[in-house]
Structures are given as structure tokens and as C-alpha cells.
Tab-separated table of C-alpha atoms in Angstrom:
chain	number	residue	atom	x	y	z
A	251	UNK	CA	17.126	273.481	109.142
A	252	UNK	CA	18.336	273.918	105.839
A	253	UNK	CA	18.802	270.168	105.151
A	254	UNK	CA	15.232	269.339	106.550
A	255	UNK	CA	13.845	271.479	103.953
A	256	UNK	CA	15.995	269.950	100.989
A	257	UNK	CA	14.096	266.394	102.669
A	258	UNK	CA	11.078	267.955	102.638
A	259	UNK	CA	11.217	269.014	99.018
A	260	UNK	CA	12.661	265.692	97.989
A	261	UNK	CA	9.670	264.242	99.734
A	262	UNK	CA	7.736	266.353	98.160
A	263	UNK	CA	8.883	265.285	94.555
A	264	UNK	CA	8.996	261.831	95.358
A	265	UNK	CA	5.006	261.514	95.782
A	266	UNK	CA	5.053	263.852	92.886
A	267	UNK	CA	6.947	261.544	90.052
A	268	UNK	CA	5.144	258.472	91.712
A	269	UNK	CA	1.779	259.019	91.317
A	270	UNK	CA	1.317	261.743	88.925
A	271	UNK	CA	3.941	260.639	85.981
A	272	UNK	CA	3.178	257.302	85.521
A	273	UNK	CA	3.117	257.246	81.519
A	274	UNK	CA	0.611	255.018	80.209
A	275	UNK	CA	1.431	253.871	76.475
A	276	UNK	CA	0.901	250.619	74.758
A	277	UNK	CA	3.145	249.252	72.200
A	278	UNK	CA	2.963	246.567	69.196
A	279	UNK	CA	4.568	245.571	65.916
A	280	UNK	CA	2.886	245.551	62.411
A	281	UNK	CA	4.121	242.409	60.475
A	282	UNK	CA	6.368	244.320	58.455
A	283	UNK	CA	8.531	244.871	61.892
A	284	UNK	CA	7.921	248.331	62.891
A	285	UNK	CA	6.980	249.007	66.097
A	286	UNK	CA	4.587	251.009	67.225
A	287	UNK	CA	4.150	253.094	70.711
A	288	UNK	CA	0.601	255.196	71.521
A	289	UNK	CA	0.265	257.667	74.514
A	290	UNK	CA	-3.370	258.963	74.312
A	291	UNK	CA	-3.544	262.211	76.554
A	292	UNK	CA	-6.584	263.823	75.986
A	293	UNK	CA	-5.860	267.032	78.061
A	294	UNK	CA	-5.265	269.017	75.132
A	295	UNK	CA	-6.381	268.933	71.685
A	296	UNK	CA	-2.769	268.198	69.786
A	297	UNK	CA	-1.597	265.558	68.463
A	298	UNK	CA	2.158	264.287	67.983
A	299	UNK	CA	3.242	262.393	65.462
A	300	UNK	CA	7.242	260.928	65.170
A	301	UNK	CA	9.274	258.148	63.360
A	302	UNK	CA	12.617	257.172	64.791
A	303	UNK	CA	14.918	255.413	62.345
A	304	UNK	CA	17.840	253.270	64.187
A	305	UNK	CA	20.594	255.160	61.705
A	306	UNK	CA	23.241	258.015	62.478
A	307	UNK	CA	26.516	259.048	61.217
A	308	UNK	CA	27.689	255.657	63.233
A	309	UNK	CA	26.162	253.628	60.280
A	310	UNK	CA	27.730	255.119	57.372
A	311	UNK	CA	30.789	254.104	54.850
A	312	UNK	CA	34.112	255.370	55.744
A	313	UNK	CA	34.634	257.469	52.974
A	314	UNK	CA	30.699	258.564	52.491
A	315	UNK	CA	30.170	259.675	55.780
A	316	UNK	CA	27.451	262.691	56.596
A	317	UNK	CA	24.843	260.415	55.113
A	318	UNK	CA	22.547	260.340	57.958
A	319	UNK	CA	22.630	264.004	58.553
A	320	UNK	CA	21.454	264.448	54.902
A	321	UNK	CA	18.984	262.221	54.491
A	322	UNK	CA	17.720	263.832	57.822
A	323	UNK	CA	17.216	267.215	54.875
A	324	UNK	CA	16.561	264.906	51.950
A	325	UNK	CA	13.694	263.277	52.981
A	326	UNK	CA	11.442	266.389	53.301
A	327	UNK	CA	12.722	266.897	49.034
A	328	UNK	CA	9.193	264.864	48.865
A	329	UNK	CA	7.475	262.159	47.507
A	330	UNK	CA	5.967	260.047	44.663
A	331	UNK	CA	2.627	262.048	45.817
A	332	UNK	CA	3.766	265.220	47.320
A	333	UNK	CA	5.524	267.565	44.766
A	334	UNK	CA	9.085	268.860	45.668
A	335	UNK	CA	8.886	272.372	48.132
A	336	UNK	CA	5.189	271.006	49.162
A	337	UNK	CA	5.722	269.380	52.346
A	338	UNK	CA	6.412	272.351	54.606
A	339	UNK	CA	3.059	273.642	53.022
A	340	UNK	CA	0.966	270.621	53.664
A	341	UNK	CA	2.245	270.621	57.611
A	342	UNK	CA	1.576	274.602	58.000
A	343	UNK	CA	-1.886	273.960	55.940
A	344	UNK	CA	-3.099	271.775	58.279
A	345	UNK	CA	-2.352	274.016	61.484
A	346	UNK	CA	0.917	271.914	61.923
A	347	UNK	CA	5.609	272.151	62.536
A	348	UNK	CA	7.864	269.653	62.033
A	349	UNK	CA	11.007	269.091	61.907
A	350	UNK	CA	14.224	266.133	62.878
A	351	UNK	CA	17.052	265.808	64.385
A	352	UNK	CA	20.068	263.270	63.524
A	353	UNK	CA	23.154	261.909	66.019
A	354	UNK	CA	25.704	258.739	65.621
A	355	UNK	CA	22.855	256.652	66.736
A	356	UNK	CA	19.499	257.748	65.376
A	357	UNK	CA	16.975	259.816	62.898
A	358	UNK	CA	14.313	261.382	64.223
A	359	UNK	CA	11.318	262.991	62.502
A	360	UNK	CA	8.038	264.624	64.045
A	361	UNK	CA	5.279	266.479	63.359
A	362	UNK	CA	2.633	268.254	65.936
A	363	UNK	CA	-1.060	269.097	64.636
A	364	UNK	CA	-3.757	269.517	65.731
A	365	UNK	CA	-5.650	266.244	66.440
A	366	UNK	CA	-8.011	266.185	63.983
A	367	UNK	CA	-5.169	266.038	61.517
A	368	UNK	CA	-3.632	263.120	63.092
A	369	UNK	CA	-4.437	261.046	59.927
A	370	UNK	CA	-2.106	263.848	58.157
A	371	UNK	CA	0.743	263.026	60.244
A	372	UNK	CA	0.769	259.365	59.874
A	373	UNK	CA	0.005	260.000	55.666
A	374	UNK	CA	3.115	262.001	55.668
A	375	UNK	CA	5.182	259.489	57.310
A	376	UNK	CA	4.207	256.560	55.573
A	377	UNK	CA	4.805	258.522	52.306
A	378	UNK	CA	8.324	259.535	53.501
A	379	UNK	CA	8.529	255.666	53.863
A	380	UNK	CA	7.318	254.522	51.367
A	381	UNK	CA	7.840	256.952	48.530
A	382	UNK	CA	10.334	258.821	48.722
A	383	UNK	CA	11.758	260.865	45.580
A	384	UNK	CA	15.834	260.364	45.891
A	385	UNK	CA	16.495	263.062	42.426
A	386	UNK	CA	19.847	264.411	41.349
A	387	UNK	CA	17.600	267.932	42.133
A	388	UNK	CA	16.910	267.047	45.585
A	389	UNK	CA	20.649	265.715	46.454
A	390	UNK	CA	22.662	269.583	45.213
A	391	UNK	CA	19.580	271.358	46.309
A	392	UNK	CA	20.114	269.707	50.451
A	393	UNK	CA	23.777	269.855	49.470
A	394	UNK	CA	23.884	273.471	49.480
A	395	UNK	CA	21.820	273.356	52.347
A	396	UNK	CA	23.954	270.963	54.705
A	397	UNK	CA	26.951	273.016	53.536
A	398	UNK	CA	25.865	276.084	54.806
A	399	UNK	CA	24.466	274.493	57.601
A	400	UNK	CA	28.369	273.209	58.667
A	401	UNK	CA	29.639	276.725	57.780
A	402	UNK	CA	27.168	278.093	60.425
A	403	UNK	CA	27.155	275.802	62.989
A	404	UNK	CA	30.308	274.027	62.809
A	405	UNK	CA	33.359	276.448	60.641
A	406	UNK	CA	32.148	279.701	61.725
A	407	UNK	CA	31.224	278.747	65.286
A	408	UNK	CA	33.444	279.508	68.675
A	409	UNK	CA	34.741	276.160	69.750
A	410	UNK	CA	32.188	274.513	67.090
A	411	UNK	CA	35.191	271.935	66.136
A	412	UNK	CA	36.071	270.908	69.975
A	413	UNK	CA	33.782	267.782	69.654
A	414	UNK	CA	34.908	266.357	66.801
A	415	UNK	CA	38.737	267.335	67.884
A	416	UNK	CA	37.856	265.296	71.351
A	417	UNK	CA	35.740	262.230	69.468
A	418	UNK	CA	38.927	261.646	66.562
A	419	UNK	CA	41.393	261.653	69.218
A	420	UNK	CA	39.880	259.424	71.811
A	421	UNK	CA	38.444	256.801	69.168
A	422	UNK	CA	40.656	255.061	67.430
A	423	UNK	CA	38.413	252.359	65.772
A	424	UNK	CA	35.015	252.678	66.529
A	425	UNK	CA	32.852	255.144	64.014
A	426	UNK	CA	32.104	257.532	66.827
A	427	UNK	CA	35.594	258.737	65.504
A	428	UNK	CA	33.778	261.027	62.970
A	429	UNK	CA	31.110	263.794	63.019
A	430	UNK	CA	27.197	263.600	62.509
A	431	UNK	CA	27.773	266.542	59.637
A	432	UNK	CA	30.395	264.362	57.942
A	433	UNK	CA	32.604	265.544	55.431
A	434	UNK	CA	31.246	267.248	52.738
A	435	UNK	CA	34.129	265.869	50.188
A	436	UNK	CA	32.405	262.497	50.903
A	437	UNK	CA	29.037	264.306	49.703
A	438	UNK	CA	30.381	265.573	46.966
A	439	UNK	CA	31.483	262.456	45.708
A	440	UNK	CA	28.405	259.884	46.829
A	441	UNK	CA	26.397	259.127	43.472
A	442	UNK	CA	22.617	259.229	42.921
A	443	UNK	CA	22.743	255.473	43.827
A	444	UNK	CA	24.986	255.624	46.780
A	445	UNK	CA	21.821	257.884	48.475
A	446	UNK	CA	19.458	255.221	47.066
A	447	UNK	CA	20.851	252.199	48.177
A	448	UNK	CA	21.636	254.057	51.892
A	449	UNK	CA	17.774	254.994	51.890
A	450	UNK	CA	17.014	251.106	50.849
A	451	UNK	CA	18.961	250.246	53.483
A	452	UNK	CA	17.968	251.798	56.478
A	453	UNK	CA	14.661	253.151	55.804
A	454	UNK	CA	12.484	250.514	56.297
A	455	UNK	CA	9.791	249.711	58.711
A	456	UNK	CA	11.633	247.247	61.195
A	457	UNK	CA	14.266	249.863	61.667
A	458	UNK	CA	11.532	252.017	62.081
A	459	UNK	CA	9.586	253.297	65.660
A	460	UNK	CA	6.117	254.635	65.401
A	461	UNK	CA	4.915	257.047	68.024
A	462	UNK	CA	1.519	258.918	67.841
A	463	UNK	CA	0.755	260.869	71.307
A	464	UNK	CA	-1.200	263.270	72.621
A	465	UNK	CA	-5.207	263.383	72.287
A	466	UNK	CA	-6.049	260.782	69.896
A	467	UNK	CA	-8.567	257.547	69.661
A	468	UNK	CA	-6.483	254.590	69.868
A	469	UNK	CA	-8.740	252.596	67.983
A	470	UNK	CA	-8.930	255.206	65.170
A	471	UNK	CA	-5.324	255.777	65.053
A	472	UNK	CA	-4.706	251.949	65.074
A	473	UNK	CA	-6.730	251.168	62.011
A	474	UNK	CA	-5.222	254.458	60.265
A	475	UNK	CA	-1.679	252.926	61.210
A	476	UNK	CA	-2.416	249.783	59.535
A	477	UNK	CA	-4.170	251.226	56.717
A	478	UNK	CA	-1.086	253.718	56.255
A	479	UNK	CA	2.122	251.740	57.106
A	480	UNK	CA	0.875	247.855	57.253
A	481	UNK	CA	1.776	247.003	53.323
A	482	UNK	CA	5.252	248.737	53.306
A	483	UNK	CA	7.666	245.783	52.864
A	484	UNK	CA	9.567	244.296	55.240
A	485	UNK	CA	13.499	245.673	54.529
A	486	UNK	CA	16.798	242.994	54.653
A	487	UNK	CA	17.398	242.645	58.337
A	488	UNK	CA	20.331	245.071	59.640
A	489	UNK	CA	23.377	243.590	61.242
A	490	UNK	CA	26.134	245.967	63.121
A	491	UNK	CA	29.228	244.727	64.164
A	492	UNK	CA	31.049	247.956	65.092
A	493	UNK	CA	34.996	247.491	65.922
A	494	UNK	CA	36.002	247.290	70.138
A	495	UNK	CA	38.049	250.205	71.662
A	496	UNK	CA	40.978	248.650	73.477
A	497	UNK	CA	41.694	250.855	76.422
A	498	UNK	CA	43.264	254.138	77.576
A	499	UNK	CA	46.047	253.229	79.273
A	500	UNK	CA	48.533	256.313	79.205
A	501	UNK	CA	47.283	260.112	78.650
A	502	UNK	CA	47.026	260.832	75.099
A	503	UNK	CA	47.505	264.553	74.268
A	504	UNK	CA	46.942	266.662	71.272
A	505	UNK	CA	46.304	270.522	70.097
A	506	UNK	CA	43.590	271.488	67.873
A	507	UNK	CA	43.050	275.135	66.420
A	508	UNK	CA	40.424	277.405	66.270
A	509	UNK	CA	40.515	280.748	63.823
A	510	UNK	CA	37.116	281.796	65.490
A	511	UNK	CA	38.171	281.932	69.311
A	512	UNK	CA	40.821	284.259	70.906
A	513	UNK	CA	40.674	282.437	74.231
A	514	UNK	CA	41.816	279.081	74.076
A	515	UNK	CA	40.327	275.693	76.451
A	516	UNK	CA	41.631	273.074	77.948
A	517	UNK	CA	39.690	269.796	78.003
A	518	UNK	CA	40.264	266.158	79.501
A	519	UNK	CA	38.140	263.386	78.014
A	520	UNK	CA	37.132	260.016	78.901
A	521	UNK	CA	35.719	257.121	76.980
A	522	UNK	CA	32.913	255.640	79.234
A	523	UNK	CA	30.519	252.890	79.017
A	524	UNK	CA	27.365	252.898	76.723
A	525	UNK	CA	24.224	254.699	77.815
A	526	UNK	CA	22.475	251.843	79.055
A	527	UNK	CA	24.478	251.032	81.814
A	528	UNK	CA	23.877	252.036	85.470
A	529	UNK	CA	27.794	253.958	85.293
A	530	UNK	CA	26.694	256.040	82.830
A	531	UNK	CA	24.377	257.167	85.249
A	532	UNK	CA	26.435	257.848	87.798
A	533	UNK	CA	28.489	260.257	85.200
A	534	UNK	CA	25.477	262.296	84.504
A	535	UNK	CA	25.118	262.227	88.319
A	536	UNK	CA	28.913	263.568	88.392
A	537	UNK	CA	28.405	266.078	85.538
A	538	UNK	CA	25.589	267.945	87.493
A	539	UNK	CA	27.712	268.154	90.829
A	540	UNK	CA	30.667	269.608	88.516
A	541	UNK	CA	28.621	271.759	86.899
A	542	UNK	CA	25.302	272.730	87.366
A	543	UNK	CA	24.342	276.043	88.530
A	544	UNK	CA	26.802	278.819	90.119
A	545	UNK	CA	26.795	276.544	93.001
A	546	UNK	CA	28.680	273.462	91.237
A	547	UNK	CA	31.604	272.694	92.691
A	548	UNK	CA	34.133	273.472	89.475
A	549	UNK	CA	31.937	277.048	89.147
A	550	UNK	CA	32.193	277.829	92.878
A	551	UNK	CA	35.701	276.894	93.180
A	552	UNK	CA	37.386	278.443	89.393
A	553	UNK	CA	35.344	280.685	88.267
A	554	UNK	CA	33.618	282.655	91.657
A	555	UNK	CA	36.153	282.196	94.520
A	556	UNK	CA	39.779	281.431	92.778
A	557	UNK	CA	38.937	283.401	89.543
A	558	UNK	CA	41.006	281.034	87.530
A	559	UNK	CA	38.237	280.364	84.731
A	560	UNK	CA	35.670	282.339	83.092
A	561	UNK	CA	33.933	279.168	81.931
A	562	UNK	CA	34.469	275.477	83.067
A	563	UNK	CA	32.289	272.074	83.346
A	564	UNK	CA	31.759	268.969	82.652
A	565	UNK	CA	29.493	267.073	80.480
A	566	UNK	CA	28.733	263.193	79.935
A	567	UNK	CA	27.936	262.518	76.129
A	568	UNK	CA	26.904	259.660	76.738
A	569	UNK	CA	25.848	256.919	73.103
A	570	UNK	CA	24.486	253.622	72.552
A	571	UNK	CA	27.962	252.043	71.850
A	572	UNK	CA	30.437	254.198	74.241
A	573	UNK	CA	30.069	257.551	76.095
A	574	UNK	CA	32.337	260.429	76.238
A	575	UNK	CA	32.712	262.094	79.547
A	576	UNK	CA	34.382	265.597	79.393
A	577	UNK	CA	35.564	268.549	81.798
A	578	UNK	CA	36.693	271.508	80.357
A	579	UNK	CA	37.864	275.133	81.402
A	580	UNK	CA	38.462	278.412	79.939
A	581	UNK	CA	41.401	280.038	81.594
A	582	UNK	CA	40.968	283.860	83.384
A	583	UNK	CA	43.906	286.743	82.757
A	584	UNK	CA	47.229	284.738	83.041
A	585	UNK	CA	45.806	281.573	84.230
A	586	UNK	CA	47.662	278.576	82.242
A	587	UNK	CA	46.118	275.490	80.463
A	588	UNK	CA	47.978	273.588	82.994
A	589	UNK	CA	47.537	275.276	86.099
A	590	UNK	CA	43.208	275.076	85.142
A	591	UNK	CA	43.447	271.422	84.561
A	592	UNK	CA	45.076	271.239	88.243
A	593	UNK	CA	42.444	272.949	89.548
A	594	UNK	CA	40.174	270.448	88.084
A	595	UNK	CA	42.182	267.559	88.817
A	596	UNK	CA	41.767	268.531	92.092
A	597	UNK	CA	38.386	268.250	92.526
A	598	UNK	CA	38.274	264.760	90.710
A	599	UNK	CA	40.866	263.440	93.123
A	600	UNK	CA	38.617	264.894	96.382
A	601	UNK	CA	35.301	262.929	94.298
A	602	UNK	CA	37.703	259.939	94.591
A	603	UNK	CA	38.884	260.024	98.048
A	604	UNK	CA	35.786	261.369	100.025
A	605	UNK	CA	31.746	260.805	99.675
A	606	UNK	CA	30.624	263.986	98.641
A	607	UNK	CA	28.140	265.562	101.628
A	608	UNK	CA	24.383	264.480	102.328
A	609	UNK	CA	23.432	268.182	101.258
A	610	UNK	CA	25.171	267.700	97.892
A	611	UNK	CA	23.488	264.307	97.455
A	612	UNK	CA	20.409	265.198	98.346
A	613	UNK	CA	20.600	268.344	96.118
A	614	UNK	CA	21.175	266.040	93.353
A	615	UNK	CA	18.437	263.856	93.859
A	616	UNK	CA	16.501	267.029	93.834
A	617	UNK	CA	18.049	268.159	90.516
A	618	UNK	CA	17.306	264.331	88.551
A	619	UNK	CA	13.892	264.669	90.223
A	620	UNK	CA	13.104	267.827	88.593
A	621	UNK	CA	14.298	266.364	84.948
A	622	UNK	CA	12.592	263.536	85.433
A	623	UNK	CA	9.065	265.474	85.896
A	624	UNK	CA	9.910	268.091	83.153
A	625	UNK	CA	11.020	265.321	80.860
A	626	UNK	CA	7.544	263.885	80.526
A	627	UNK	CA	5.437	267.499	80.910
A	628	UNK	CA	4.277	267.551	77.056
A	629	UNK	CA	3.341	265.154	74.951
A	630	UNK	CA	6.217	266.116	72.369
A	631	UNK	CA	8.247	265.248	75.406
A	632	UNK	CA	6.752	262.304	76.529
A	633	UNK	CA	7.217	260.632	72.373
A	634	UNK	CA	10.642	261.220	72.292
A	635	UNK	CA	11.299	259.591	75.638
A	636	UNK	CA	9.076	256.686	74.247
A	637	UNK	CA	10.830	256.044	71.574
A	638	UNK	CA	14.409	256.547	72.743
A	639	UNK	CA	13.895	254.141	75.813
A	640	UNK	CA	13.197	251.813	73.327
A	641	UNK	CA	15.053	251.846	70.446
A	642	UNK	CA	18.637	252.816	72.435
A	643	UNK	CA	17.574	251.321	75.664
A	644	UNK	CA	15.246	247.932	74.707
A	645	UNK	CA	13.150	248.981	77.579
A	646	UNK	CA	9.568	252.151	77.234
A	647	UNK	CA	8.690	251.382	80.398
A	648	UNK	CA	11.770	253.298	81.796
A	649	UNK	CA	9.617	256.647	81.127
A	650	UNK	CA	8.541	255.613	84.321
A	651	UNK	CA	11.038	253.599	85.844
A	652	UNK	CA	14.553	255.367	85.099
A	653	UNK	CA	14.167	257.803	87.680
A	654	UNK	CA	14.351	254.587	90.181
A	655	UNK	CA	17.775	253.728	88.637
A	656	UNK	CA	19.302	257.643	89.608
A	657	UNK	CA	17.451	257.071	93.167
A	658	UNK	CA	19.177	253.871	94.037
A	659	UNK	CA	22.880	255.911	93.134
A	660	UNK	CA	24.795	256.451	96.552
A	661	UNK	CA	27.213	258.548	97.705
A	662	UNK	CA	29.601	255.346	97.358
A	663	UNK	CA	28.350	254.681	93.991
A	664	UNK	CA	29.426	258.086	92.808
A	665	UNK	CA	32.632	258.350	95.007
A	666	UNK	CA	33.566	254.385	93.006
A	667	UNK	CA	32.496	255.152	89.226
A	668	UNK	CA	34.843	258.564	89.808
A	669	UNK	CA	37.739	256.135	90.508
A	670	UNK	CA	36.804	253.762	87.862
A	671	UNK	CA	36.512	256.248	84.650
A	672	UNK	CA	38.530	259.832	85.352
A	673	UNK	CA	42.103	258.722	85.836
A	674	UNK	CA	45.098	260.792	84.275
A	675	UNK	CA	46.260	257.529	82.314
A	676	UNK	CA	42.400	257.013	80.904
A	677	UNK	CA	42.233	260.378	79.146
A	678	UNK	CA	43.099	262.502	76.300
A	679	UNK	CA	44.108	265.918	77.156
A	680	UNK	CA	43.257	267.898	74.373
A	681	UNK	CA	44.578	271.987	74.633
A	682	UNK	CA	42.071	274.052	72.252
A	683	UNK	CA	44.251	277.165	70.820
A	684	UNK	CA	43.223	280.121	68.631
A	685	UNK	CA	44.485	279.797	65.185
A	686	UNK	CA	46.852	282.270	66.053
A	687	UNK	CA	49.005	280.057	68.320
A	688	UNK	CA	49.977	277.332	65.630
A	689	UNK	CA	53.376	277.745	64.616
């Protein structure tokens, strides 16, 4: 009975994301190479505004890294026609919020107002485009700023240093080796003209994405887009040729410390294929039967019924260049580092050998289903997923089409892509201690 209903639902949420999700959008280029996406929903009266720079911590200088991040803060400092501390005022003037977000791969700023302000939105972009103010001011004011920022959320945090511990351990060559935040020595010591000539570089329209959504006149918008963005000029093209991984062949291992944690972890970490790629996928397929829910299998089995973890998963970070795929455990009472990542190895090795069971294939359907549907609910959702699928992907239409991709994954397709990536000679093991424990 119980796996009828599981059908049913998955029936249920298959008519669903097929004829209610379908994103309509339409998508063009200015001559000056940006691209441009538009989603008109007229359901509710908000507009959403967002440029989506191809530029993260991946693109930087070796020794003046953390220059995405910042420019990420610099670029609200203002502009030849907005005074410095006026931006945040103009947005909340006009009924607006804003913000961006920065990773190795991209930049990404937005704004959401209402729609008869959409012209406000694009103004603001093109002016952070266009004219931005790169000041000595500006640079120690959002130096301060990204400081404290990496004190809070990366020095003062509980296991805030176990990504970067896993990433410059399992990358030898490729930039993914380093952090989004950077090092703030390398700020310290970048020049007025090293942020000018980064911001010349990469902040130009045809490594720029345009996306206005949400209840606008595409006609309207169009003309204001032109009008707005259509005489920046076109920047020198952008060429990456990032160094190749050669392959995990034995188990690296390697300690990091912690002062902020009192419990230590114990992670093993994989280097997978890019994002784009039907395996990487299949990992996200793998993370969620790990560890999603109190009915995962790692949660059911270490944490609820053996009481060998208080905390363990698994998560696939996956990138445009490489992914990441990690499990990890936090050991319960006397439980050892060693004896948890048995327990976990164990579980790999039955993913290997067996297909896991209709119900827990089904149940995942159910669960990528669900994501897939809440994915595209707003329009702030459906602009990021616009403008990701193409910039990292090459491909918008897989807003609507992706979820066809995780469909066609079978049992044997997980089972295959488990003995492919998470071997013990393909991994770092990496054991995360309190500071205490380093002799």
C-alpha cells in the first residue's frame, strides 16, 4: 500500500512540473555582448531585477586573491551619479532590497521593487556598469567590512574553516584550491589600480547576464534596456585556461584545527566532475539518500539506531570546473574518527554492490520533484535559475528541462557513479580536531 501511494504522489507531481512550470522567458544579446533573459509574470505586482557577472574567487591572481568577494561590497561604494552611502537609500526609497552573492564561479547582484520602479532597477545596474567610483575611500571602508565579515563567518565560526581545509588539500593546481573570502594579506596589499584594472576586466557587458522578471511590459523594459545598457562598450574578450587536476590515486590524509569546536569531524572528500555533467547529478541524487531527513540512510543508521554520530552527511559541492563531493560525521561519547568513517564506508560499499530499493528510488524522485517545483515558485527564484542555467550551464531552457535529466537517473545509474567517484584511493581523508589536540 505504502509504495502505491509514493506512485500516486509521484504521479501526482509529474502532471504537476509538466504542465504548470513550464517557464516562459525569451532571451537576446545587445551588441555590446550582454545577454539578456525576460520572464514577464504578471501575477503579482514586483518586479526583479539581477546582473550575473561570469567572475569568482576562481578568476583572481595568486597572490591577490578575495577580489571577487570584494568587489561583490565595492560596487554598492557608488557611482559617478550616485553619491557614496546613497545606494541603499535609493533601493529602500523606491519600495525596494537588494543585495549579491559571490562563489569561485560567479557575481551576482539583484534588486526586487515594485514594478513600477523597474526602470530604477535597470538605472542602477547600468550605473554600477558603467560608472562605477573605484576610491582609495571606498577600498579601506569595504576592507573593514570584508574583514569583519571573515572574522564572523569564517575565524569565529564552528567548523567555518572545514571547506577551505577540504578544497587546499584535494586541489593541487586548479584555483578552486583557495577560498571565495581570500586572504586578506592579499587585500591589504592590492593597490588602487590592481581593483581598477580587475573591475576593467571583468565588468563588462559580454561577461555580463541581464535578467528582469516578474510583472513587467516586455516591450517597455526592452527599450529601457537598450536605452540603459546598449552604449556601454564592449570589454577585451575573456579567455580562461585554468590548470587540469591529475587524479586521486592513493588516499591523501591531513589534520586541520579548529580553536572554536570541542568536538572534532571526520570527513572524506572526492573531486568529481563539473556541474554540467549528468554524474554530477547522480551525486546530488546520492547526497539526498545519505542525508536527507531523519530517514537518510547515514542518519538512520549513526546517529538514531547505532548512536555513533550526533551529526553526519553528505553533500555534493558541485562547480563549473570540478565538484567536491563530501561525507562527514561527528563522532557520539567514545566513538573514534576511524570507527565513524567505517560506519560510513559501509554504507558506500552497500551503494556499490546493491541497487538501492524501489521505495528509496521512488522517494527520491519525489524529493528532486519537490525542488524542482519550489525552485521556480517566485520570480526571485525563477531569475536566478535563468541566469545560472545559462551562464554555468550554456543551456535557460533547463528551468524546464533539468528535472527530465534527474528522472531518467536509475537505480543502476546511481549504484555505477557510486563505484566510479567514492573509492578509498580517490579521496582525502581529512580529521577536523579542536585546537586543543595539536601537539
Amino acid at each position: 500500500m505504502k509504495k502505491s501511494i509514493l506512485s500516486f504522489a509521484a504521479l501526482v507531481l509529474f502532471a504537476f512540473t509538466t504542465n504548470a512550470q513550464k517557464v516562459e522567458f525569451e532571451e537576446y544579446d545587445l551588441s555590446n555582448g550582454m545577454h539578456v533573459i525576460l520572464h514577464q509574470d504578471n501575477s503579482a505586482p514586483v518586479a526583479f531585477i539581477a546582473t550575473y557577472y561570469h567572475v569568482g574567487a576562481k578568476d583572481e591572481q595568486p597572490d591577490r586573491t578575495g577580489m571577487a568577494h570584494f568587489f561583490e561590497h565595492l560596487l554598492f561604494e557608488g557611482t559617478k551619479n550616485i553619491p557614496r552611502g546613497e545606494w541603499d537609500k535609493i533601493v529602500s526609497s523606491a519600495g525596494g532590497n537588494g543585495n549579491a552573492t559571490t562563489d569561485d564561479d560567479r557575481t551576482y547582484y539583484y534588486e526586487q521593487f515594485p514594478s513600477n520602479e523597474v526602470a530604477t532597477g535597470l538605472w542602477l545596474e547600468s550605473e554600477r556598469l558603467l560608472h562605477p567610483v573605484i576610491e582609495q575611500v571606498g577600498v579601506d571602508t569595504q576592507n573593514e567590512v570584508v574583514k569583519e565579515e571573515k572574522r564572523l563567518r569564517v575565524d569565529n565560526q564552528p567548523y567555518g574553516k572545514f571547506l577551505e581545509n577540504v578544497k587546499k588539500n584535494i586541489f593541487k593546481k586548479h584555483p578552486y584550491k583557495g577560498t571565495t573570502i581570500g586572504k586578506m594579506e592579499h587585500l591589504d596589499a592590492a593597490t588602487l589600480e590592481d581593483f581598477k584594472a580587475f573591475n576593467k576586466k571583468f565588468y563588462i557587458p559580454n561577461n555580463g547576464t541581464l535578467v528582469v522578471a516578474g510583472d513587467i511590459d516586455k516591450a517597455e523594459v526592452k527599450k529601457l534596456i537598450q536605452d540603459y545598457f546598449g552604449s556601454i562598450p564592449r570589454g577585451a574578450d575573456i579567455e580562461r585556461n585554468f590548470p587540469k587536476e591529475e587524479p586521486i590515486t592513493e588516499t591523501i590524509k591531513a589534520k586541520a584545527y579548529d580553536a572554536n569546536i570541542s568536538i572534532p569531524a571526520i570527513m572524506a572528500a572526492y573531486r568529481t566532475p563539473a556541474m554540467t555533467t549528468k554524474d554530477s547529478r547522480v551525486l546530488d541524487m546520492i547526497s539526498s539518500y545519505f542525508s536527507t531527513g531523519r530517514s537518510s540512510v547515514l542518519y538512520k543508521k549513526l546517529v538514531d539506531t547505532k548512536k555513533m554520530a550526533l551529526q553526519t552527511g553528505a553533500i555534493n559541492f558541485s562547480q563549473e570546473d570540478y565538484g567536491t563531493y563530501i561525507l562527514f560525521g561527528l563522532p557520539q561519547d567514545e566513538t573514534s574518527l576511524d570507527a565513524l568513517l567505517e560506519g560510513i564506508d559501509e554504507e558506500i560499499i552497500k551503494l556499490q554492490t546493491n541497487l538501492i530499493s524501489e521505495n528509496d528510488y521512488q522517494k527520491l524522485q519525489n524529493q528532486f520533484e519537490n525542488r524542482f517545483v519550489n525552485s521556480n515558485a517566485t520570480v526571485q527564484g525563477i531569475a536566478g535559475s535563468l541566469a545560472e542555467y545559462y551562464v554555468m550551464f550554456g543551456d535557460t531552457n533547463l528551468i524546464n528541462t533539468e528535472i527530465d535529466i534527474f528522472r531518467s537517473i536509475s537505480r543502476e545509474d546511481i549504484r555505477e557513479v557510486a563505484k566510479k567517484y567514492l573509492n578509498p584511493n580517490q579521496r582525502l581523508v581529512l580529521e577536523y580536531l579542536p585546537e586543543s589536540q595539536k601537539k
